[in-house]
């Protein structure tokens, strides 16, 4: 979102110098691990085992070939994609419905709902990790629906992690869309849901994209539940990546190559959509 | 233009045209009322309610009841049959003369210090970056993408990279500090011993300041430009504008941001777990890892649950006090 200069006069020299120093420091801080990841992923093993080299003495793409054999990275990748993708879609759809109800209707229990949903953000994950694990095992024993160890269980868990924030942000976003628009649609013969899908959802695309990005990143990066709730076949990247480090030798070049490979899709997607995220936050959450 | 600058007020009251937009909010209940909507809102909320119940609320209630039982690995299949312990788990957890209580107190202390440092620095970096980038300059869009990259990177990939950088013999940190700058006599250990606390704070700040930056950047968009223009005409320089307009206007955003950062940082499990593994070094023994350790490694779930409940109570208390103080502050500012 380009913002015109806020002051008609050019900033003074003291400000320009401070800006240069602060921004240079923060750029170096932000990018240092990215540089290490990239450069080390292209080094042969003896180079990452010895002293760190800023400028690699030899380059090889070997680590990028080997990562797929050292651990079943492709399977973990697919698992993460399925889990994070499904959790995102479901979380967004459910949040849209819930936020629409809160934004457009008055009903008994509205405050209780929003306060409860928001306060679940506060729970330490560790508090409900074991109970949830036991619930999933019990559901499996009594109904035959496998949740523990399955992708379905993880999808169910993850979608609730992003749900509170998504609902909260979409309420703000929907509130900023003039009510007259969907009322007019209803007068023209749309039902409430018709108005939601034909008017409110199209007008709220930036907010919905922002929420989807957030949900995907939450699911793609989660470690605690993934380490307890998965088995060998359903393991996601967050747990699978530790496979390179569990041997006597740590294949640091492969660890870095794999880290880069799993990061590229999310980082690319995020940077492409970050404008929506700022727009969504401005209209929704930061009010 | 004779407008006086009133920091803290971000609405454009009195500018005529904006009255229409606030008005749509006030006319809220025109079509929807309880007779006409016929339960539709409840239907729309149903999926969210069911899922929150299943994954958060019911497990939390079970977790609380577990904390009153002597729940060891023998009762995992039938946790309802674990012997009743009343407040024993709690008594052990807060017995600060005994090893378990002492360890919990230590880990609580470490977590508090860690949270204050990590939240403080993240906020400082975020606000500095956002303010420095409020003006347009060449390369601003690119820089924004650079700053957001740590936020976009998956935690485990980023933190594993930091773990590599903190390696004693082949890491970048020791290479710079010892080999290149000669600041240390010996290459230091960063992932064990006392230095591990520093390593943890560095990684946590690296991970969370971009979020602060993102939120503050969004908050800055809501400050009306007229305030700056009026201030510039009145002769206020850029530093004065930052102090008198930007920072006060950000107050409501900062209040939410600091609370969210506090809750995330205090509960953070991912960073220490990926950096140190299942058992963190004593100097960096964050409470979430500590509870995980006592639940899943020493198999005492009852005691782990009791500690989790204490943690939740502490977070609730801090949040309540914080909300009370900030809402009081806001009322005072409005008066």
Coordinates of C-alpha atoms in Angstrom, one line a residue:
Chain A
X1 CA 0.0 0.0 0.0
X2 CA 1.9 3.1 -1.1
X3 CA 1.5 5.9 1.3
X4 CA 2.3 9.4 0.2
X5 CA 5.0 11.1 2.3
X6 CA 3.4 12.2 5.5
X7 CA 5.3 15.4 5.8
X8 CA 5.5 18.0 3.0
X9 CA 9.2 18.7 3.8
X10 CA 12.0 16.1 3.3
X11 CA 13.1 14.5 6.6
X12 CA 16.1 16.1 8.2
X13 CA 19.6 14.5 8.0
X14 CA 19.5 13.2 11.6
X15 CA 16.4 11.1 10.7
X16 CA 17.9 9.9 7.4
X17 CA 21.0 8.7 9.2
X18 CA 19.2 7.0 12.0
X19 CA 17.0 5.4 9.4
X20 CA 20.0 4.1 7.5
X21 CA 21.6 2.6 10.6
X22 CA 18.4 1.0 12.0
X23 CA 17.3 -0.4 8.7
X24 CA 20.7 -1.8 7.9
X25 CA 21.0 -3.5 11.3
X26 CA 17.5 -5.0 11.0
X27 CA 18.1 -6.2 7.4
X28 CA 21.3 -8.0 8.5
X29 CA 19.5 -9.5 11.5
X30 CA 16.5 -10.7 9.4
X31 CA 18.5 -12.2 6.6
X32 CA 21.5 -13.7 8.4
X33 CA 19.8 -17.2 8.8
X34 CA 18.6 -17.0 5.2
X35 CA 22.1 -16.5 4.0
X36 CA 23.4 -19.3 6.2
X37 CA 20.6 -21.6 5.0
X38 CA 21.3 -20.9 1.3
X39 CA 25.0 -20.9 1.3
X40 CA 25.4 -24.0 3.6
X41 CA 22.9 -25.9 1.5
X42 CA 25.3 -25.7 -1.4
X43 CA 28.4 -26.8 0.5
X44 CA 29.9 -30.3 0.5
X45 CA 29.7 -32.1 3.9
X46 CA 33.3 -31.5 4.9
X47 CA 32.8 -27.8 4.5
X48 CA 29.8 -27.6 6.9
X49 CA 31.6 -29.8 9.4
X50 CA 34.6 -27.6 9.6
X51 CA 34.9 -23.9 10.4
X52 CA 32.1 -21.7 9.0
X53 CA 32.9 -20.1 5.6
X54 CA 31.2 -16.9 4.6
X55 CA 32.2 -17.6 1.0
X56 CA 31.9 -21.3 0.1
X57 CA 35.1 -22.7 -1.2
X58 CA 33.2 -25.3 -3.3
X59 CA 29.6 -25.5 -4.4
X60 CA 27.5 -28.6 -5.0
X61 CA 23.8 -29.3 -5.5
X62 CA 24.4 -32.8 -4.1
X63 CA 22.5 -32.0 -0.8
X64 CA 19.4 -31.2 -2.8
X65 CA 19.5 -34.6 -4.3
X66 CA 20.4 -36.5 -1.1
X67 CA 17.7 -34.9 1.1
X68 CA 15.0 -37.0 -0.5
X69 CA 16.7 -40.3 0.4
X70 CA 18.1 -39.6 3.9
X71 CA 14.5 -39.1 5.2
X72 CA 11.3 -39.7 3.3
X73 CA 11.0 -35.9 2.7
X74 CA 8.5 -36.2 -0.2
X75 CA 6.0 -38.0 2.0
X76 CA 6.4 -35.5 4.9
X77 CA 6.0 -32.8 2.4
X78 CA 2.8 -34.3 1.0
X79 CA 1.5 -34.8 4.5
X80 CA 2.2 -31.2 5.5
X81 CA 0.5 -30.0 2.3
X82 CA -2.6 -32.0 2.9
X83 CA -2.9 -31.2 6.6
X84 CA -2.2 -27.5 6.2
X85 CA -4.3 -27.1 3.1
X86 CA -7.3 -28.8 4.5
X87 CA -7.0 -27.0 7.8
X88 CA -6.8 -23.7 6.0
X89 CA -9.9 -24.3 3.8
X90 CA -12.0 -25.6 6.6
X91 CA -10.9 -22.9 9.0
X92 CA -11.6 -20.1 6.6
X93 CA -15.1 -21.4 5.7
X94 CA -16.1 -21.9 9.3
X95 CA -14.7 -18.5 10.3
X96 CA -16.6 -16.8 7.5
X97 CA -19.9 -18.2 8.7
X98 CA -19.2 -17.4 12.4
X99 CA -17.9 -13.9 11.7
X100 CA -20.9 -13.2 9.5
X101 CA -23.3 -14.2 12.3
X102 CA -21.5 -12.0 14.8
X103 CA -21.2 -9.1 12.5
X104 CA -24.7 -9.0 11.1
X105 CA -27.0 -10.3 13.8
X106 CA -28.0 -9.6 17.4
X107 CA -28.6 -12.7 19.4
X108 CA -28.4 -14.0 22.9
X109 CA -24.9 -15.3 23.9
X110 CA -23.0 -13.3 21.3
X111 CA -20.6 -11.8 23.8
X112 CA -20.1 -15.1 25.5
X113 CA -19.2 -16.7 22.2
X114 CA -16.6 -14.1 21.2
X115 CA -15.1 -13.9 24.6
X116 CA -14.8 -17.7 24.9
X117 CA -13.4 -18.1 21.5
X118 CA -10.8 -15.4 22.0
X119 CA -9.8 -16.7 25.4
X120 CA -8.9 -20.1 24.0
X121 CA -5.9 -18.3 22.5
X122 CA -4.6 -18.0 26.0
X123 CA -4.5 -21.8 26.8
X124 CA -1.1 -23.2 27.0
X125 CA -1.0 -25.9 24.3
X126 CA 0.5 -28.3 26.8
X127 CA -2.6 -28.2 28.9
X128 CA -4.9 -29.8 26.3
X129 CA -2.3 -31.8 24.4
X130 CA -2.6 -34.9 26.6
X131 CA -6.4 -34.7 27.1
X132 CA -6.9 -34.3 23.4
X133 CA -4.7 -37.2 22.7
X134 CA -6.8 -39.3 25.1
X135 CA -10.0 -38.1 23.6
X136 CA -8.8 -39.1 20.1
X137 CA -7.7 -42.5 21.4
X138 CA -11.1 -43.0 23.1
X139 CA -13.1 -41.9 20.0
X140 CA -11.0 -44.4 18.0
X141 CA -11.7 -47.3 20.4
X142 CA -15.4 -46.6 20.7
X143 CA -16.4 -45.6 17.1
X144 CA -13.6 -46.9 14.9
X145 CA -12.9 -43.4 13.6
X146 CA -9.1 -43.0 13.6
X147 CA -8.1 -39.6 14.8
X148 CA -4.9 -40.3 16.7
X149 CA -2.0 -40.7 14.3
X150 CA -4.1 -39.8 11.3
X151 CA -4.0 -36.7 9.1
X152 CA -7.7 -36.1 9.9
X153 CA -7.0 -35.7 13.6
X154 CA -4.2 -33.2 12.9
X155 CA -6.4 -31.3 10.5
X156 CA -9.2 -31.0 13.1
X157 CA -6.7 -29.8 15.7
X158 CA -4.9 -27.3 13.5
X159 CA -8.1 -25.7 12.1
X160 CA -9.1 -24.7 15.6
X161 CA -5.7 -23.0 16.2
X162 CA -6.3 -20.4 13.6
X163 CA -10.1 -20.2 14.1
X164 CA -10.2 -17.6 16.9
X165 CA -7.9 -15.1 15.2
X166 CA -9.7 -15.7 11.9
X167 CA -13.1 -15.1 13.4
X168 CA -11.9 -12.0 15.3
X169 CA -10.3 -10.5 12.2
X170 CA -13.2 -11.2 9.9
X171 CA -15.7 -9.7 12.3
X172 CA -13.8 -6.4 12.0
X173 CA -13.6 -6.8 8.3
X174 CA -17.2 -7.5 7.8
X175 CA -18.2 -4.7 10.1
X176 CA -16.4 -2.3 7.7
X177 CA -18.5 -3.4 4.8
X178 CA -21.6 -1.2 4.6
X179 CA -24.6 -3.1 5.8
X180 CA -26.7 -1.4 3.2
X181 CA -25.0 -3.6 0.5
X182 CA -26.2 -6.9 1.8
X183 CA -29.5 -5.5 2.9
X184 CA -30.1 -4.3 -0.7
X185 CA -29.2 -7.8 -1.9
X186 CA -31.7 -9.3 0.5
X187 CA -34.4 -6.8 -0.7
X188 CA -33.6 -8.0 -4.2
X189 CA -34.5 -11.5 -3.2
X190 CA -31.2 -13.0 -1.9
X191 CA -31.4 -15.0 1.2
X192 CA -29.1 -14.3 4.1
X193 CA -26.6 -16.8 2.7
X194 CA -27.0 -15.4 -0.8
X195 CA -26.1 -12.0 0.5
X196 CA -23.1 -13.4 2.3
X197 CA -21.7 -15.1 -0.7
X198 CA -22.7 -12.6 -3.4
X199 CA -21.9 -9.4 -1.5
X200 CA -20.0 -9.7 1.7
X201 CA -17.5 -12.4 0.8
X202 CA -16.4 -10.7 -2.5
X203 CA -16.1 -7.4 -0.7
X204 CA -14.0 -9.0 2.0
X205 CA -11.5 -10.9 -0.2
X206 CA -8.4 -9.1 1.3
X207 CA -9.5 -10.1 4.8
X208 CA -10.2 -13.6 3.8
X209 CA -6.9 -14.0 2.0
X210 CA -5.1 -12.6 5.1
X211 CA -6.9 -15.1 7.3
X212 CA -6.1 -18.0 4.9
X213 CA -2.4 -17.1 4.9
X214 CA -2.4 -17.0 8.7
X215 CA -4.1 -20.4 9.0
X216 CA -1.8 -22.0 6.5
X217 CA 1.3 -20.7 8.2
X218 CA 0.1 -21.7 11.6
X219 CA -0.5 -25.3 10.4
X220 CA 2.7 -25.5 8.4
X221 CA 4.9 -24.4 11.3
X222 CA 3.3 -26.3 14.3
X223 CA 5.7 -28.6 16.2
X224 CA 4.2 -29.7 19.5
X225 CA 1.1 -31.4 18.4
X226 CA 2.7 -32.8 15.3
X227 CA 5.3 -34.5 17.4
X228 CA 2.8 -36.3 19.6
X229 CA -0.2 -36.8 17.2
X230 CA 1.5 -38.4 14.2
X231 CA 3.1 -41.7 13.3
X232 CA 5.6 -42.8 10.7
X233 CA 3.2 -42.5 7.8
X234 CA 1.5 -39.3 8.8
X235 CA 4.5 -37.4 10.0
X236 CA 4.7 -33.7 8.9
X237 CA 7.7 -31.7 7.9
X238 CA 8.0 -30.1 11.3
X239 CA 8.8 -33.4 12.9
X240 CA 10.4 -35.1 9.8
X241 CA 13.1 -32.5 9.5
X242 CA 14.6 -33.6 12.7
X243 CA 15.5 -36.8 11.0
X244 CA 18.7 -35.4 9.6
X245 CA 19.9 -34.5 13.0
X246 CA 19.2 -37.7 14.9
X247 CA 22.2 -39.7 13.5
X248 CA 25.7 -39.6 14.9
X249 CA 26.6 -37.3 12.2
X250 CA 24.5 -34.3 11.5
X251 CA 24.3 -33.6 7.7
X252 CA 24.1 -29.9 8.2
X253 CA 24.2 -29.2 4.4
X254 CA 21.2 -31.5 3.9
X255 CA 19.4 -30.0 6.9
X256 CA 19.8 -26.5 5.4
X257 CA 18.8 -27.7 1.9
X258 CA 15.7 -29.4 3.3
X259 CA 14.9 -26.3 5.4
X260 CA 15.1 -24.2 2.3
X261 CA 12.9 -26.5 0.2
X262 CA 10.2 -26.5 2.9
X263 CA 10.4 -22.8 3.4
X264 CA 10.2 -21.7 -0.2
X265 CA 6.5 -22.4 -0.8
X266 CA 5.3 -20.6 2.3
X267 CA 7.7 -17.7 2.1
X268 CA 6.9 -17.1 -1.6
X269 CA 3.1 -17.3 -0.9
X270 CA 3.4 -15.1 2.1
X271 CA 5.4 -12.4 0.3
X272 CA 3.0 -12.4 -2.7
X273 CA 0.0 -12.0 -0.4
X274 CA 1.5 -9.7 2.3
X275 CA -0.2 -6.7 0.9
X276 CA -3.5 -8.4 1.7
X277 CA -2.3 -9.2 5.1
X278 CA -1.6 -5.6 5.9
X279 CA -4.8 -4.5 4.4
X280 CA -6.7 -7.2 6.3
X281 CA -5.1 -6.3 9.6
X282 CA -5.7 -2.6 9.0
X283 CA -9.4 -3.1 8.4
X284 CA -10.0 -6.0 10.7
X285 CA -7.8 -6.6 13.7
X286 CA -6.1 -3.2 14.3
X287 CA -9.1 -1.1 14.9
Chain B
X1 CA -6.1 25.4 8.6
X2 CA -6.4 26.0 12.3
X3 CA -6.8 22.4 13.4
X4 CA -5.0 21.7 16.6
X5 CA -3.3 18.4 16.9
X6 CA -5.0 16.1 19.3
X7 CA -2.9 13.0 19.8
X8 CA -4.6 9.8 20.8
X9 CA -7.7 10.6 18.8
X10 CA -7.6 8.7 15.5
X11 CA -11.2 9.3 14.5
X12 CA -11.9 12.2 12.2
X13 CA -14.7 13.6 14.3
X14 CA -16.1 16.8 13.0
X15 CA -14.9 16.4 9.4
X16 CA -18.5 16.0 8.1
X17 CA -18.1 13.3 5.5
X18 CA -16.9 10.6 7.9
X19 CA -20.2 10.7 9.8
X20 CA -21.8 8.6 7.2
X21 CA -19.4 5.7 7.6
X22 CA -19.7 5.5 11.4
X23 CA -23.5 5.8 11.0
X24 CA -23.8 2.4 9.2
X25 CA -22.4 0.7 12.3
X26 CA -25.0 2.4 14.6
X27 CA -27.9 1.3 12.4
X28 CA -26.8 -2.3 13.1
X29 CA -30.1 -4.0 14.0
X30 CA -32.3 -2.8 11.1
X31 CA -33.1 -6.1 9.3
X32 CA -31.8 -8.6 11.8
X33 CA -33.7 -9.0 15.0
X34 CA -34.5 -12.0 17.0
X35 CA -37.9 -12.7 15.5
X36 CA -36.8 -12.6 11.9
X37 CA -33.5 -14.4 11.9
X38 CA -35.1 -17.6 13.2
X39 CA -31.9 -19.2 14.7
X40 CA -29.8 -18.6 11.7
X41 CA -26.9 -17.1 13.6
X42 CA -26.7 -20.1 15.9
X43 CA -26.6 -22.4 12.8
X44 CA -23.8 -20.3 11.4
X45 CA -21.8 -20.5 14.6
X46 CA -22.5 -24.2 15.2
X47 CA -19.3 -25.6 13.4
X48 CA -17.1 -23.2 15.2
X49 CA -18.7 -24.0 18.6
X50 CA -18.5 -27.7 18.1
X51 CA -14.8 -27.6 17.1
X52 CA -13.8 -25.3 19.9
X53 CA -15.6 -27.5 22.3
X54 CA -14.0 -30.7 21.0
X55 CA -10.4 -29.4 20.7
X56 CA -10.2 -26.8 23.3
X57 CA -12.9 -26.6 26.0
X58 CA -13.6 -30.3 26.7
X59 CA -9.8 -31.2 26.7
X60 CA -9.3 -28.3 29.0
X61 CA -11.9 -29.5 31.5
X62 CA -10.4 -33.0 31.3
X63 CA -7.0 -31.6 31.8
X64 CA -8.2 -29.8 35.0
X65 CA -9.7 -33.0 36.4
X66 CA -6.5 -34.9 35.6
X67 CA -4.6 -32.5 37.7
X68 CA -6.5 -33.9 40.7
X69 CA -5.4 -37.4 40.0
X70 CA -2.3 -39.5 40.4
X71 CA -2.0 -40.1 36.7
X72 CA 1.0 -42.1 35.7
X73 CA 1.6 -44.2 32.6
X74 CA -0.3 -47.2 34.1
X75 CA -3.6 -45.3 33.9
X76 CA -3.2 -43.8 30.4
X77 CA -5.8 -46.1 28.9
X78 CA -8.3 -45.7 31.7
X79 CA -7.4 -42.3 33.1
X80 CA -10.8 -42.2 34.9
X81 CA -9.5 -45.0 37.3
X82 CA -6.4 -43.2 38.3
X83 CA -6.4 -42.7 42.1
X84 CA -7.8 -39.4 43.4
X85 CA -5.1 -37.1 44.6
X86 CA -7.1 -34.0 45.6
X87 CA -4.6 -31.2 45.8
X88 CA -1.5 -33.3 46.1
X89 CA -0.1 -32.5 42.7
X90 CA -0.6 -28.8 43.4
X91 CA 1.0 -29.1 46.8
X92 CA 4.1 -30.8 45.3
X93 CA 4.3 -28.2 42.5
X94 CA 4.3 -25.2 44.8
X95 CA 6.5 -26.8 47.6
X96 CA 9.5 -24.6 46.8
X97 CA 11.7 -26.3 49.3
X98 CA 11.6 -29.6 47.5
X99 CA 13.3 -30.4 44.1
X100 CA 10.1 -30.4 41.9
X101 CA 8.8 -27.1 43.3
X102 CA 12.2 -25.5 43.1
X103 CA 12.6 -26.6 39.5
X104 CA 9.2 -25.2 38.6
X105 CA 10.0 -21.9 40.4
X106 CA 13.3 -21.6 38.6
X107 CA 11.6 -22.3 35.2
X108 CA 8.9 -19.8 36.0
X109 CA 11.6 -17.2 36.8
X110 CA 13.5 -18.0 33.5
X111 CA 10.3 -17.7 31.5
X112 CA 9.4 -14.3 33.0
X113 CA 12.8 -12.9 32.3
X114 CA 12.8 -14.4 28.8
X115 CA 9.3 -13.0 28.1
X116 CA 10.2 -9.5 29.3
X117 CA 13.4 -9.4 27.2
X118 CA 11.9 -11.0 24.1
X119 CA 8.7 -9.0 24.0
X120 CA 10.5 -5.7 24.8
X121 CA 13.1 -6.1 22.1
X122 CA 10.6 -7.4 19.6
X123 CA 8.3 -4.4 20.2
X124 CA 11.3 -2.0 20.0
X125 CA 12.5 -3.4 16.7
X126 CA 9.0 -3.6 15.3
X127 CA 8.1 0.0 16.2
X128 CA 11.5 1.4 15.0
X129 CA 11.2 -0.4 11.6
X130 CA 7.6 0.6 11.1
X131 CA 8.3 4.3 11.9
X132 CA 11.4 4.4 9.8
X133 CA 9.5 3.0 6.9
X134 CA 6.4 5.2 7.2
X135 CA 7.8 7.7 4.7
X136 CA 8.2 6.5 1.1
X137 CA 11.7 5.9 -0.2
X138 CA 13.4 3.8 -2.8
X139 CA 13.4 0.1 -2.0
X140 CA 10.8 0.4 0.7
X141 CA 8.6 -2.4 -0.7
X142 CA 11.6 -4.8 -1.0
X143 CA 12.7 -4.0 2.5
X144 CA 9.3 -4.7 3.8
X145 CA 9.4 -8.1 2.2
X146 CA 12.9 -8.7 3.8
X147 CA 11.6 -7.8 7.3
X148 CA 8.6 -10.1 7.0
X149 CA 10.7 -13.1 5.9
X150 CA 11.5 -14.3 9.4
X151 CA 7.8 -14.3 10.2
X152 CA 7.0 -16.3 7.0
X153 CA 9.7 -19.0 7.5
X154 CA 8.4 -22.1 9.2
X155 CA 9.6 -22.1 12.8
X156 CA 11.4 -25.5 12.7
X157 CA 13.3 -24.6 9.5
X158 CA 14.4 -21.2 10.9
X159 CA 15.2 -22.4 14.4
X160 CA 17.2 -25.4 13.0
X161 CA 19.2 -22.9 11.1
X162 CA 19.9 -20.9 14.2
X163 CA 20.9 -24.1 16.0
X164 CA 23.4 -24.6 13.2
X165 CA 24.7 -21.1 13.6
X166 CA 25.1 -21.6 17.3
X167 CA 27.2 -24.8 16.9
X168 CA 30.4 -24.6 18.8
X169 CA 32.9 -25.8 16.2
X170 CA 31.3 -25.2 12.8
X171 CA 28.8 -22.4 13.6
X172 CA 28.7 -18.9 12.3
X173 CA 28.4 -17.1 15.7
X174 CA 31.6 -18.5 17.1
X175 CA 33.4 -18.0 13.8
X176 CA 32.6 -14.3 14.0
X177 CA 33.1 -13.8 17.7
X178 CA 36.1 -16.0 18.2
X179 CA 37.9 -16.4 14.8
X180 CA 37.2 -13.0 13.2
X181 CA 36.7 -10.6 16.1
X182 CA 38.7 -12.4 18.7
X183 CA 36.3 -11.4 21.4
X184 CA 36.5 -14.8 23.2
X185 CA 39.5 -16.9 24.2
X186 CA 37.8 -20.1 23.5
X187 CA 34.9 -20.9 21.2
X188 CA 31.8 -20.8 23.5
X189 CA 29.0 -23.3 23.9
X190 CA 25.7 -21.6 23.0
X191 CA 23.2 -24.5 23.2
X192 CA 24.3 -25.7 26.7
X193 CA 25.2 -23.9 29.8
X194 CA 24.4 -20.3 30.7
X195 CA 24.8 -18.9 27.2
X196 CA 21.8 -20.9 26.1
X197 CA 19.5 -18.2 27.6
X198 CA 21.1 -15.6 25.3
X199 CA 20.7 -17.8 22.3
X200 CA 17.1 -18.4 23.1
X201 CA 16.3 -14.7 23.4
X202 CA 18.1 -13.9 20.2
X203 CA 16.1 -16.5 18.2
X204 CA 12.8 -15.5 19.9
X205 CA 13.3 -11.8 19.0
X206 CA 14.4 -12.7 15.5
X207 CA 11.2 -14.7 15.1
X208 CA 8.7 -12.3 16.6
X209 CA 9.8 -8.8 15.9
X210 CA 8.4 -9.0 12.3
X211 CA 5.0 -9.6 13.7
X212 CA 5.2 -6.5 15.8
X213 CA 6.4 -4.7 12.7
X214 CA 3.4 -6.0 10.7
X215 CA 0.9 -5.0 13.3
X216 CA 2.4 -1.5 13.9
X217 CA 2.6 -0.9 10.2
X218 CA -1.1 -1.7 9.9
X219 CA -1.8 0.6 12.9
X220 CA 0.1 3.4 11.3
X221 CA -2.3 3.3 8.3
X222 CA -5.1 4.3 10.5
X223 CA -3.5 7.6 11.6
X224 CA -5.1 10.4 9.5
X225 CA -2.6 12.2 7.4
X226 CA -4.1 15.6 8.3
X227 CA -2.6 15.2 11.8
X228 CA 0.9 15.2 10.3
X229 CA 0.1 18.0 7.9
X230 CA -1.3 20.2 10.6
X231 CA 1.7 19.5 12.8
X232 CA 4.2 20.3 10.0
X233 CA 2.4 23.6 9.3
X234 CA 2.6 24.3 13.0
X235 CA 6.4 23.8 12.7
X236 CA 6.8 20.4 14.3
X237 CA 9.8 18.4 13.0
X238 CA 9.8 14.8 12.2
X239 CA 11.1 13.7 15.6
X240 CA 8.4 15.8 17.3
X241 CA 5.8 14.3 15.0
X242 CA 6.9 10.8 16.0
X243 CA 6.8 11.6 19.7
X244 CA 3.6 13.7 19.7
X245 CA 1.5 12.0 17.0
X246 CA 2.8 8.6 16.0
X247 CA 3.5 7.0 19.4
X248 CA 0.4 8.3 21.2
X249 CA -1.8 7.2 18.3
X250 CA -0.4 3.7 18.4
X251 CA -1.4 3.2 22.0
X252 CA -4.5 1.1 21.4
X253 CA -2.6 -1.0 18.8
X254 CA 0.4 -1.4 21.2
X255 CA -1.8 -2.5 24.0
X256 CA -3.3 -5.4 22.0
X257 CA 0.1 -6.2 20.4
X258 CA 2.0 -6.4 23.7
X259 CA -0.7 -8.7 25.2
X260 CA -0.6 -11.0 22.2
X261 CA 3.2 -11.1 22.2
X262 CA 3.2 -11.8 25.9
X263 CA 0.9 -14.7 25.6
X264 CA 2.7 -16.2 22.7
X265 CA 6.1 -15.8 24.1
X266 CA 5.2 -17.1 27.6
X267 CA 3.7 -20.2 26.1
X268 CA 6.3 -20.7 23.4
X269 CA 7.2 -24.3 22.9
X270 CA 8.4 -24.5 19.3
X271 CA 11.5 -22.3 19.7
X272 CA 13.1 -24.0 22.7
X273 CA 12.1 -27.5 21.5
X274 CA 13.7 -27.1 18.1
X275 CA 16.7 -25.3 19.5
X276 CA 17.5 -27.6 22.4
X277 CA 15.4 -30.7 22.0
X278 CA 13.3 -32.4 24.6
X279 CA 15.3 -31.3 27.6
X280 CA 16.4 -27.6 27.6
X281 CA 19.5 -26.5 29.5
X282 CA 18.8 -25.3 33.0
X283 CA 19.4 -21.6 32.1
X284 CA 16.8 -21.8 29.3
X285 CA 14.3 -24.1 30.8
X286 CA 11.1 -22.4 29.7
X287 CA 7.9 -23.4 31.5
X288 CA 6.3 -25.1 28.4
X289 CA 9.3 -27.4 27.9
X290 CA 9.5 -28.0 31.6
X291 CA 5.9 -29.2 31.7
X292 CA 6.3 -31.3 28.6
X293 CA 9.4 -32.9 30.1
X294 CA 7.6 -33.7 33.4
X295 CA 4.5 -35.1 31.5
X296 CA 5.8 -37.0 28.5
X297 CA 9.3 -37.9 29.6
X298 CA 9.0 -38.6 33.3
X299 CA 5.4 -39.8 32.7
X300 CA 3.7 -37.9 35.5
X301 CA 0.7 -36.5 33.8
X302 CA -1.1 -35.5 36.9
X303 CA 1.7 -33.3 38.1
X304 CA 2.1 -31.9 34.5
X305 CA -1.6 -31.1 34.4
X306 CA -1.4 -29.3 37.8
X307 CA 1.5 -27.2 36.5
X308 CA -0.4 -26.4 33.3
X309 CA -3.4 -25.3 35.3
X310 CA -1.2 -23.0 37.5
X311 CA 0.3 -21.6 34.3
X312 CA -3.2 -20.9 32.9
X313 CA -4.3 -19.2 36.2
X314 CA -1.2 -17.0 36.0
X315 CA -1.9 -16.0 32.4
X316 CA -5.5 -15.3 33.2
X317 CA -4.5 -13.1 36.2
X318 CA -1.9 -11.2 34.2
X319 CA -4.3 -10.7 31.3
X320 CA -7.1 -9.5 33.6
X321 CA -4.9 -7.0 35.4
X322 CA -3.5 -5.8 32.1
X323 CA -6.9 -5.3 30.5
X324 CA -8.1 -3.5 33.6
X325 CA -5.1 -1.2 33.6
X326 CA -5.2 -0.4 29.9
X327 CA -8.9 0.2 29.8
X328 CA -8.5 2.5 32.8
X329 CA -5.7 4.3 30.9
X330 CA -7.9 4.7 27.9
X331 CA -10.7 6.1 29.9
X332 CA -8.4 8.6 31.5
X333 CA -7.1 9.6 28.0
X334 CA -10.7 10.1 26.7
X335 CA -11.8 12.2 29.6

